[in-house]
């Protein structure tokens, strides 16, 4: 039987030492804390012995769930953007995550926006970011997955792997489909699912791809190409790779209706709701000076809106929904699951609460009767 360090100790260590240390790094620059966390986790993930120690300290498991034909070991994944290039690929499952959405990666490598581009809103428990898809490109992440022995369906990273794909900034919107397709072709045999990111606020024009015609063309092109690739592949028994679509929380209900219709008709496997918001509601007075920073807001100020959108989406589509946005506590995750989400993902909650949040969400599904599903 696995021995674990008591959860209360993990939580106290993160709140008392881990988080204050991370929040002080680089003179309080959140991107330095982010990079350090990735370096640290990549190191811990590098050998079987280190991975076993990570698991000993933080490991937890939820109740398995099947979504879009993929078996997930528990309800909670890491949202896109935390580990864009899959640097800590082998560590995440040991923290209790049932999947990670790596990326967003683009067809070509790109540096992202000038720094600073990430801002911590501590009193509000939020983050504003305008990273702008800084990433090494879809070819580089494919090479990293391949080197680690990750192939579609083999769970070599200890979990299913998703990759979010987006548009390269210098590629014109009119050529977006080809840019997404180039990433799909590189990744289709390696990943368990792909997520189409059309909802980041930080690539000019990207969100216009959520419009019915644009979205229909894009999703159809990717779903069709996934089918072609599956036919030609030695993995053809697995069928085409599932393609999810991630939407923004700032869409009107009518635009969500259209997007859902288009996604279902085009053969998308599910919806991920939501990305960050351009709204600035719910900020603590001390954070008002930062409200003017351009970028997407995540964390506690997004909790209510993301839940509202997830509730709407689950009520208006038969597609499975991955709920993300402002999940800062296990109760927030419970609300998303009760609203009908099949899985949840976290990002900003992981920054503020640390690995204990993953364990607490897993526990929701292992404690009997904890989550009466909606
Ligand atoms: C620094 C940062 C970078 C992000 N990068 C991406 C990204 O590349 N692709 C994407 O789909 N979402 C990205 N997101 C959005 C998250 O995946 C998530 O949808 C959003 O932050 C809401 O969840 P949260 O409140 O738990 O953070 C990013 C968020 C943050 C804070």
Coordinates of C-alpha atoms and ligand atoms in Angstrom, one line a residue:
X1 CA 0.0 0.0 0.0
X2 CA 1.3 3.5 -0.9
X3 CA 2.4 5.7 2.0
X4 CA 1.5 9.3 1.7
X5 CA 2.6 12.4 3.5
X6 CA -0.5 13.7 5.4
X7 CA -2.4 16.2 3.3
X8 CA -2.5 18.8 6.0
X9 CA 1.3 18.8 6.1
X10 CA 1.5 19.3 2.3
X11 CA -1.0 22.2 2.5
X12 CA 0.8 23.9 5.4
X13 CA 4.1 23.5 3.6
X14 CA 2.8 25.0 0.4
X15 CA 1.0 27.9 2.2
X16 CA 3.8 28.5 4.6
X17 CA 6.9 28.0 2.5
X18 CA 6.3 27.0 -1.1
X19 CA 3.9 29.8 -2.2
X20 CA 5.6 32.6 -0.4
X21 CA 9.0 31.5 -1.8
X22 CA 7.6 31.3 -5.4
X23 CA 5.7 34.6 -5.0
X24 CA 9.0 36.3 -4.0
X25 CA 11.1 35.0 -6.9
X26 CA 12.3 37.4 -9.5
X27 CA 11.2 40.3 -7.3
X28 CA 7.7 39.0 -7.4
X29 CA 7.5 38.5 -11.2
X30 CA 4.9 35.7 -11.7
X31 CA 6.6 34.5 -14.9
X32 CA 9.8 33.7 -13.0
X33 CA 7.8 31.7 -10.5
X34 CA 6.1 29.9 -13.4
X35 CA 9.4 29.1 -15.1
X36 CA 11.0 27.9 -11.8
X37 CA 8.0 25.7 -11.1
X38 CA 8.4 24.1 -14.5
X39 CA 12.1 23.6 -14.1
X40 CA 11.6 22.1 -10.7
X41 CA 8.9 19.7 -11.8
X42 CA 10.8 18.7 -14.9
X43 CA 13.8 17.8 -12.7
X44 CA 11.6 15.7 -10.4
X45 CA 10.0 14.0 -13.3
X46 CA 13.3 13.0 -14.9
X47 CA 13.9 9.6 -13.2
X48 CA 11.7 6.8 -11.9
X49 CA 13.0 7.3 -8.3
X50 CA 12.2 11.0 -8.3
X51 CA 8.8 10.4 -9.8
X52 CA 8.1 7.8 -7.0
X53 CA 9.1 10.5 -4.4
X54 CA 6.8 13.0 -6.0
X55 CA 4.0 10.5 -5.9
X56 CA 4.7 9.7 -2.3
X57 CA 4.5 13.4 -1.3
X58 CA 1.6 14.5 -3.5
X59 CA 0.0 11.5 -5.2
X60 CA -3.8 11.1 -5.2
X61 CA -6.3 9.4 -7.5
X62 CA -9.9 10.1 -8.3
X63 CA -12.6 7.8 -9.7
X64 CA -11.9 7.0 -13.4
X65 CA -14.1 8.4 -16.0
X66 CA -14.4 7.8 -19.8
X67 CA -14.8 10.9 -22.0
X68 CA -14.8 10.8 -25.8
X69 CA -13.5 7.3 -25.7
X70 CA -10.5 8.2 -23.5
X71 CA -10.1 6.7 -20.0
X72 CA -9.1 9.4 -17.5
X73 CA -7.9 8.2 -14.1
X74 CA -9.8 11.0 -12.2
X75 CA -11.7 14.2 -12.7
X76 CA -9.1 16.9 -12.7
X77 CA -6.6 17.9 -15.3
X78 CA -4.1 20.8 -15.7
X79 CA -5.4 23.5 -18.0
X80 CA -3.6 24.7 -21.2
X81 CA -0.9 27.3 -20.8
X82 CA 0.8 26.1 -17.6
X83 CA 3.2 23.7 -19.4
X84 CA 3.0 24.9 -23.0
X85 CA 6.0 22.8 -24.3
X86 CA 5.5 19.7 -22.1
X87 CA 8.7 20.4 -20.2
X88 CA 7.5 18.7 -17.0
X89 CA 5.7 15.9 -19.0
X90 CA 6.5 13.1 -16.7
X91 CA 5.8 14.9 -13.4
X92 CA 2.1 15.9 -13.6
X93 CA 0.4 12.5 -13.2
X94 CA 2.4 12.1 -10.0
X95 CA 0.7 15.2 -8.6
X96 CA -2.7 13.5 -9.1
X97 CA -3.7 15.1 -12.4
X98 CA -5.7 12.7 -14.7
X99 CA -4.5 14.6 -17.8
X100 CA -2.7 17.7 -18.9
X101 CA -3.5 19.9 -21.8
X102 CA -0.1 20.9 -23.1
X103 CA 0.2 23.9 -25.4
X104 CA -1.1 26.1 -26.7
X105 CA 1.4 25.4 -29.4
X106 CA 1.4 27.0 -32.9
X107 CA 2.5 25.8 -36.3
X108 CA 5.7 27.9 -36.0
X109 CA 7.7 28.6 -32.8
X110 CA 7.3 32.2 -31.5
X111 CA 8.4 34.3 -28.6
X112 CA 5.1 35.7 -27.5
X113 CA 4.4 39.2 -26.3
X114 CA 7.1 41.5 -24.7
X115 CA 7.5 41.0 -20.9
X116 CA 6.0 41.8 -18.4
X117 CA 3.0 39.8 -19.6
X118 CA 1.7 38.1 -16.5
X119 CA 0.4 39.8 -13.4
X120 CA -0.7 38.3 -10.1
X121 CA -3.7 39.9 -8.5
X122 CA -3.2 38.5 -5.0
X123 CA -6.1 40.1 -3.1
X124 CA -8.5 38.9 -5.8
X125 CA -6.8 35.5 -6.2
X126 CA -6.5 36.2 -9.9
X127 CA -4.0 36.4 -12.7
X128 CA -4.0 38.6 -15.8
X129 CA -1.9 37.3 -18.7
X130 CA -1.1 38.3 -22.2
X131 CA 1.5 35.7 -22.9
X132 CA 0.6 35.6 -26.6
X133 CA 1.3 31.9 -27.2
X134 CA 5.0 31.9 -26.4
X135 CA 6.0 28.4 -27.4
X136 CA 8.6 26.3 -29.1
X137 CA 6.2 25.2 -31.9
X138 CA 4.3 22.0 -32.6
X139 CA 7.3 20.3 -34.1
X140 CA 9.3 20.7 -30.9
X141 CA 6.5 19.4 -28.6
X142 CA 6.0 16.4 -31.0
X143 CA 9.8 15.6 -30.7
X144 CA 9.6 15.9 -26.9
X145 CA 6.6 13.5 -26.7
X146 CA 8.2 11.1 -29.1
X147 CA 11.5 11.1 -27.2
X148 CA 9.6 10.3 -23.9
X149 CA 7.9 7.4 -25.6
X150 CA 4.5 9.0 -25.5
X151 CA 2.2 7.6 -28.2
X152 CA -1.6 7.9 -28.5
X153 CA -3.3 5.5 -26.1
X154 CA -0.1 4.3 -24.3
X155 CA -0.3 6.6 -21.3
X156 CA 3.5 6.6 -21.1
X157 CA 3.3 9.9 -19.1
X158 CA 1.1 8.1 -16.6
X159 CA -2.0 9.7 -18.0
X160 CA -3.7 10.7 -21.3
X161 CA -2.1 13.6 -22.9
X162 CA -3.9 16.5 -24.7
X163 CA -2.3 19.3 -26.7
X164 CA -3.9 22.6 -27.4
X165 CA -3.2 24.1 -30.9
X166 CA -3.5 27.7 -31.9
X167 CA -2.6 30.0 -34.7
X168 CA 0.9 31.4 -35.3
X169 CA 0.8 35.2 -34.8
X170 CA 2.5 36.0 -38.2
X171 CA 0.2 33.7 -40.1
X172 CA -2.8 35.6 -41.6
X173 CA -6.2 34.7 -40.3
X174 CA -7.1 33.7 -43.9
X175 CA -4.4 31.0 -43.6
X176 CA -5.2 29.9 -40.1
X177 CA -6.7 26.5 -41.1
X178 CA -3.4 25.4 -42.7
X179 CA -1.4 26.5 -39.6
X180 CA -3.7 24.4 -37.3
X181 CA -3.5 21.5 -39.8
X182 CA 0.3 21.5 -39.8
X183 CA 0.2 21.1 -36.0
X184 CA -2.5 18.4 -36.1
X185 CA -0.5 16.3 -38.6
X186 CA 2.6 16.4 -36.4
X187 CA 0.7 15.5 -33.2
X188 CA -2.1 13.2 -34.3
X189 CA -0.3 9.9 -33.6
X190 CA 1.2 11.1 -30.3
X191 CA -1.7 12.6 -28.3
X192 CA -4.9 11.3 -26.8
X193 CA -6.8 14.5 -27.8
X194 CA -6.4 17.8 -29.5
X195 CA -7.9 21.0 -28.3
X196 CA -8.6 23.8 -30.8
X197 CA -7.9 27.1 -29.2
X198 CA -9.9 29.9 -30.8
X199 CA -10.6 31.7 -27.5
X200 CA -7.3 33.2 -26.3
X201 CA -7.6 37.0 -26.1
X202 CA -3.9 37.5 -26.7
X203 CA -3.5 36.7 -30.5
X204 CA -5.0 39.5 -32.6
X205 CA -8.2 38.3 -34.4
X206 CA -8.1 34.8 -32.9
X207 CA -11.4 35.0 -31.2
X208 CA -13.1 35.9 -34.5
X209 CA -12.5 32.2 -35.4
X210 CA -15.4 31.5 -32.9
X211 CA -17.8 32.9 -35.5
X212 CA -20.1 30.2 -37.0
X213 CA -18.7 30.1 -40.5
X214 CA -15.0 30.4 -39.5
X215 CA -15.5 27.8 -36.7
X216 CA -17.3 25.4 -38.9
X217 CA -14.6 25.5 -41.6
X218 CA -11.8 25.1 -39.0
X219 CA -13.4 22.3 -37.0
X220 CA -14.5 20.4 -40.1
X221 CA -11.0 20.7 -41.7
X222 CA -9.3 19.4 -38.5
X223 CA -11.8 16.6 -37.9
X224 CA -11.7 15.5 -41.5
X225 CA -7.9 15.5 -41.5
X226 CA -7.9 13.5 -38.2
X227 CA -10.0 10.9 -40.0
X228 CA -7.6 10.8 -43.0
X229 CA -4.6 10.4 -40.7
X230 CA -6.3 7.6 -38.8
X231 CA -7.0 5.7 -42.0
X232 CA -3.4 5.9 -43.0
X233 CA -2.0 5.1 -39.6
X234 CA -0.9 1.9 -38.0
X235 CA -3.1 3.0 -35.1
X236 CA -6.3 2.9 -37.2
X237 CA -8.0 0.7 -34.6
X238 CA -8.0 3.7 -32.3
X239 CA -10.1 5.7 -34.7
X240 CA -9.6 9.5 -35.4
X241 CA -8.1 11.5 -32.5
X242 CA -10.9 13.4 -30.6
X243 CA -10.9 17.1 -31.3
X244 CA -12.2 19.4 -28.5
X245 CA -13.0 23.1 -29.0
X246 CA -12.2 25.6 -26.2
X247 CA -14.5 28.6 -26.0
X248 CA -14.3 32.1 -24.3
X249 CA -16.5 33.1 -21.4
X250 CA -17.2 36.4 -23.0
X251 CA -19.5 35.1 -25.8
X252 CA -23.1 36.0 -25.9
X253 CA -25.6 33.1 -25.4
X254 CA -26.6 33.3 -29.1
X255 CA -22.9 33.0 -30.1
X256 CA -22.5 30.0 -27.8
X257 CA -25.6 28.4 -29.3
X258 CA -24.1 28.8 -32.8
X259 CA -20.7 27.5 -31.7
X260 CA -22.3 24.4 -30.1
X261 CA -24.3 23.7 -33.2
X262 CA -21.3 24.1 -35.4
X263 CA -19.1 21.9 -33.2
X264 CA -21.6 19.1 -33.1
X265 CA -22.3 19.2 -36.8
X266 CA -18.6 19.3 -37.6
X267 CA -17.8 16.2 -35.5
X268 CA -16.0 17.8 -32.5
X269 CA -15.6 15.4 -29.6
X270 CA -16.3 17.9 -26.8
X271 CA -16.3 21.5 -25.5
X272 CA -13.8 23.0 -23.1
X273 CA -15.3 26.0 -21.3
X274 CA -13.8 28.4 -20.5
X275 CA -10.7 30.4 -21.4
X276 CA -9.8 33.6 -19.6
X277 CA -12.1 36.6 -19.7
X278 CA -11.6 40.1 -21.0
X279 CA -14.0 41.3 -18.2
X280 CA -12.7 42.8 -15.0
X281 CA -15.6 42.1 -12.6
X282 CA -14.9 40.8 -9.1
X283 CA -11.6 42.5 -8.5
X284 CA -10.6 43.5 -5.0
X285 CA -10.1 47.3 -4.6
X286 CA -6.4 46.9 -4.2
X287 CA -6.2 45.2 -7.6
X288 CA -8.0 48.0 -9.5
X289 CA -4.7 49.6 -10.7
X290 CA -3.8 46.3 -12.5
X291 CA -7.3 46.0 -14.1
X292 CA -6.1 48.2 -17.0
X293 CA -3.4 45.7 -18.0
X294 CA -4.3 44.1 -21.3
X295 CA -4.9 40.4 -21.3
X296 CA -7.2 37.6 -20.0
X297 CA -8.3 37.4 -16.4
X298 CA -8.4 34.0 -14.6
X299 CA -8.9 32.7 -11.1
X300 CA -11.5 33.7 -8.5
X301 CA -12.9 36.6 -10.4
X302 CA -13.9 34.1 -13.2
X303 CA -15.5 31.5 -11.0
X304 CA -19.1 32.6 -11.3
X305 CA -19.0 33.4 -15.0
X306 CA -17.3 30.1 -16.0
X307 CA -19.8 28.1 -14.0
X308 CA -22.6 30.0 -15.6
X309 CA -21.2 29.2 -19.1
X310 CA -20.6 25.6 -18.3
X311 CA -24.1 25.2 -16.9
X312 CA -25.5 26.8 -20.1
X313 CA -23.3 24.7 -22.4
X314 CA -24.1 21.3 -20.7
X315 CA -27.8 22.2 -21.0
X316 CA -27.5 23.0 -24.7
X317 CA -25.3 20.3 -26.1
X318 CA -25.0 16.5 -26.0
X319 CA -21.2 16.8 -26.4
X320 CA -19.1 16.2 -23.3
X321 CA -17.9 19.3 -21.5
X322 CA -14.6 20.0 -19.7
X323 CA -15.2 22.7 -17.1
X324 CA -12.4 25.2 -16.4
X325 CA -12.2 28.7 -15.0
X326 CA -11.9 29.9 -11.5
X327 CA -11.8 26.5 -9.8
X328 CA -10.0 27.6 -6.6
X329 CA -11.5 25.1 -4.2
X330 CA -12.9 21.6 -4.2
X331 CA -16.3 23.1 -3.8
X332 CA -15.9 25.1 -7.0
X333 CA -15.0 21.8 -8.8
X334 CA -18.0 20.1 -7.3
X335 CA -20.2 22.8 -8.7
X336 CA -18.8 22.3 -12.2
X337 CA -19.3 18.6 -12.0
X338 CA -22.8 19.0 -10.7
X339 CA -23.5 21.4 -13.5
X340 CA -22.7 18.5 -15.8
X341 CA -19.0 18.8 -16.7
X342 CA -17.4 15.5 -17.3
X343 CA -14.0 16.6 -16.2
X344 CA -12.5 19.8 -14.8
X345 CA -9.2 21.6 -15.3
X346 CA -7.3 24.0 -13.1
X347 CA -4.6 26.6 -13.6
X348 CA -4.8 29.7 -11.3
X349 CA -6.2 27.6 -8.4
X350 CA -3.0 25.5 -8.6
X351 CA -0.9 28.6 -8.3
X352 CA -2.7 29.8 -5.2
X353 CA -3.6 26.5 -3.5
X354 CA -0.8 24.2 -4.7
X355 CA -1.0 20.4 -5.2
X356 CA -3.5 20.0 -2.3
X357 CA -6.2 21.3 -4.5
X358 CA -5.7 18.3 -6.9
X359 CA -6.0 15.9 -4.1
X360 CA -9.1 17.6 -2.7
X361 CA -10.8 17.5 -6.1
X362 CA -9.9 13.8 -6.6
X363 CA -11.3 13.1 -3.2
X364 CA -14.7 14.5 -4.3
X365 CA -15.1 11.5 -6.5
X366 CA -13.8 8.9 -4.3
X367 CA -15.8 9.9 -1.2
X368 CA -19.1 8.1 -1.8
X369 CA -22.0 10.4 -2.4
X370 CA -19.7 13.4 -2.6
X371 CA -20.8 14.5 -6.1
X372 CA -24.3 13.7 -7.1
X373 CA -23.9 14.3 -10.8
X374 CA -26.2 16.9 -12.5
Ligands
LIG1 C1 -0.5 32.4 -17.7 C2 -1.6 31.8 -18.4 C3 -1.4 31.2 -19.7 C4 -2.5 30.6 -20.4 N1 -2.2 30.1 -21.6 C5 -3.2 29.4 -22.3 C6 -3.0 28.8 -23.5 O1 -1.9 28.8 -24.1 N2 -4.0 28.1 -24.1 C7 -5.3 28.0 -23.6 O2 -6.2 27.4 -24.1 N3 -5.5 28.6 -22.3 C8 -4.5 29.3 -21.7 N4 -4.8 29.8 -20.5 C9 -6.1 29.7 -19.9 C10 -6.3 28.6 -19.0 O3 -6.1 27.3 -19.6 C11 -7.7 28.6 -18.3 O4 -8.7 28.4 -19.4 C12 -8.0 29.9 -17.6 O5 -6.9 30.4 -17.0 C13 -9.2 29.7 -16.6 O6 -8.8 28.8 -15.7 P1 -8.3 29.2 -14.2 O7 -9.1 30.2 -13.7 O8 -8.3 27.9 -13.4 O9 -6.9 29.7 -14.4 C14 -3.8 30.5 -19.8 C15 -3.9 31.0 -18.5 C16 -2.9 31.6 -17.8 C17 -3.2 32.2 -16.4

